[in-house]
Amino acid sequence: MFMHLAQPQTAAHETPPKTISFEIVNLSRRRFVKGASGAAFTLAIAACAPNKPSTVSEAVAPIPDNSAVASGPLVFISIAADGRTQITNPRSEMGQQVITTVAQMIADELEVAWDKLEIKQAVGDAKYGDQNTDGSTSVRNHFKRFRMAGASMRQMLTQAAANEWGVDISECSSELGVIKHSSGKTLTYGDVAAAASQLEVPAEDSVKLKSRKEWRYIGKDQTSFTIPDVIRGKGTYGIDVRVPNMLYAVVARPPTVFGRIKSLNDRAALAVRGVTKVIRLPDPQGEAAAFQQLGGVAVIATDTWAAIQGREALEIEWEAGANGNYDSESYGRQLRATARKSGAVKLKRGDVAAAMEGAAKTVTAEYYAAHLSQSPMEPPSATAQWTDGKVECWACTQNPQAARSTVAAICGIPEEDVTIHVTLLGGGFGRKSKPDFIVEAALIAREAGAPVKVTWTREDDVRHGYFHAVSAQYMQAGLDAAGKPTAMLHRTVFPSINSTFGPADEGSNFELSLGATDAPWAVPNLQVEVGKAKAHIRIGWLRSVANVYHAFANQSFAAELAEAAGQDPKDYLLAMIGSDRQIDLSKDGVTYPNYGASLEEHPIDTARMKAVLNKVADMAKWGRDVPDGHGLGISVHRSFLSYVATAIEVAVDAEGKISFPGIWVAVDAGTVVNPANTKVQMEGGTLYGISNALYGEITAKNGVVEQGNFPDWRVMRINESPHKVEVHIMESDAPPGGVGEPGTPTAAPALANAIFAATGQRLRSLPLLGQNDRLKMTKEG
């Protein structure tokens, strides 16, 4: 099995493992080849808009833009005369195994042997439908369409065989690339591919999908297309791309957002050996940063090191601009103060004020979470090459269509003159869905008159990213004499992602729906409010977005209420969730986006939420005696249409050093395509959440981000990480939910609750440890 990425031809050639009729990259890193003409693919199909038939004509892969299926498809499939099957993957592979998962969905319905599959990575093009690999959408949004593509292809091939035999299609069946007639006659897919290419794609309502019991690959731990090669140092990432006569560039960006160059002296930079040119990038236009370049000065050289040395030799005086006074410490105090005041009401159930007055006891707590950086292992990198007024880019992008449209708009050329090739991504976490780094490459290459690769160093990535929002939250609850909550108030304040794209001074309804207005509490009087906050740095999405801080506050506060009531945290949490039901938020005045899915297919189901909570409690043996200095914490949350519960056991020694004797996760993600990948995503999401909870903090002074690399932007190290995260996947026939992000939100509150159980210290601010590697032990601890 091979994964093929369209790449620039290089001077060096070597014979690829297989030759097919499109450009491929040999999986040996940094060496590229162009495949020679091999067996022509003669049948191609696209998953089109529902019930909209399309005509398919004979084609050689890749499908040309003027083919009969060039509009509206999500994914192409091609069958070769020798039976090989090519799947064009429209999603971005960043370690989450989407290439394998997409292949499972298509190949299962197509009925083709796994070892006959070859994968081609799609370029950015609207003909593939949604390509934004974000929000845990690759399976949950495309499960039916990818399956429909395979099933439609299988039906067309079977019909072509039936036509050749002069029989009705009902007399025929297909299995692993072979079509069988009831008489015993057989034809391979390759035998009938040319004839099938003349048939119309059937409408969806005429195509029968397999039943669950017939699935061959879906729901199985299928062999990965990418892991065997990646672990051997193979595969092509953004940083690996090479183009003949390519130059290299780094950019000195304004330290503040919307900062400008006041003066520039580049003489010393141009004197650095290897530096060929220094250019000024255009400043971003308008009041919104969006996906624009940040401006600044690009240093172009014959190698990256020379470019970096040239950048260090620049003498630049900057004008800080309107964000030059941003101080994250004072800003945090402002957020907390705002959270203590009434805000805009976004959910209202009953009369919270009256219920508070009549409560036997009130409990109040404030929570805070710092800015975060996505910090993927591979920082952003993009290569651009101009030819006859058209630009071709290679990049580690999560959103190639946004890259295409943004490059076109900023460079002032039509979209059809922009080609975005998607490489493998060394992590993404939302950062690489913003194509500002690709825009930089296109602008610099045009000015240089040569192909240019733009490399972001780790310091560039940490200081000039799109940061996860800082937040302050105020929680108050009224308890009755039995300790049951009768009223609850939740105020949340954070700079909105919307501020990156236009005027916005309070959190959006979408961000509030990520853990605030969709909280599952069976409390008769409930109110959610949002306060105003203006952004001073670029705000962007990070793995699980606002669920991070909203779940931290809600799940920590639930544990605090349990403590105030003198009850077990898990039992109290179950009682707060209440009876089995499907929550109707419209009754509370909430217009709930539900992650873009229908509430009929994906209701907020408290039974599923309680089931994962009970399961993880069983896994952790909740209620058992633990040694001194140990503590168990628990949390549960619904995000991206999936339900996750996490239990963490911590051990805190006399010096405050934290270790993890056990971490348990139960997930209900509905129908799961690849269980092994789902478990890995839960493990990774949990560790990502724990790392950020312990150490994650981006700060700014005078508008300038103070962190630059891992010594001061701290992440959890290998010796600090748990030896094992035990994951259980709940059996479910529900439609698929997300798995890439839902493992993260429950980590921080479960950890904070465990630390409280071990030490008696209630930590309400993230990060819990900051730059320290241990907990500051108090007298209570």
PDB file of C-alpha atoms in Angstrom, residues 56 86 200 274 333 346 396 435 449 463 538 573 665 704 733:
ATOM      1  CA  VAL A  56     -19.015   9.681 -15.488  1.00  0.00           C
ATOM      2  CA  GLN A  86      -7.306   4.596  -6.252  1.00  0.00           C
ATOM      3  CA  GLU A 200     -24.796   7.382 -14.878  1.00  0.00           C
ATOM      4  CA  GLY A 274      23.884  32.983   1.471  1.00  0.00           C
ATOM      5  CA  ARG A 333      -7.787  40.943  36.316  1.00  0.00           C
ATOM      6  CA  LYS A 346     -27.762  33.492  26.958  1.00  0.00           C
ATOM      7  CA  CYS A 396       0.960  21.307   5.847  1.00  0.00           C
ATOM      8  CA  PRO A 435      -3.273  29.765   6.017  1.00  0.00           C
ATOM      9  CA  GLY A 449      11.055  35.514  -8.805  1.00  0.00           C
ATOM     10  CA  ARG A 463       4.947  34.202  19.372  1.00  0.00           C
ATOM     11  CA  ARG A 538      -5.099  36.861  17.245  1.00  0.00           C
ATOM     12  CA  LEU A 573     -22.425  14.490  39.438  1.00  0.00           C
ATOM     13  CA  VAL A 665     -11.266   7.174  29.820  1.00  0.00           C
ATOM     14  CA  VAL A 704       4.455  41.089  22.869  1.00  0.00           C
ATOM     15  CA  ASP A 733     -25.378   2.100  17.039  1.00  0.00           C
TER      16      ASP A 733
END
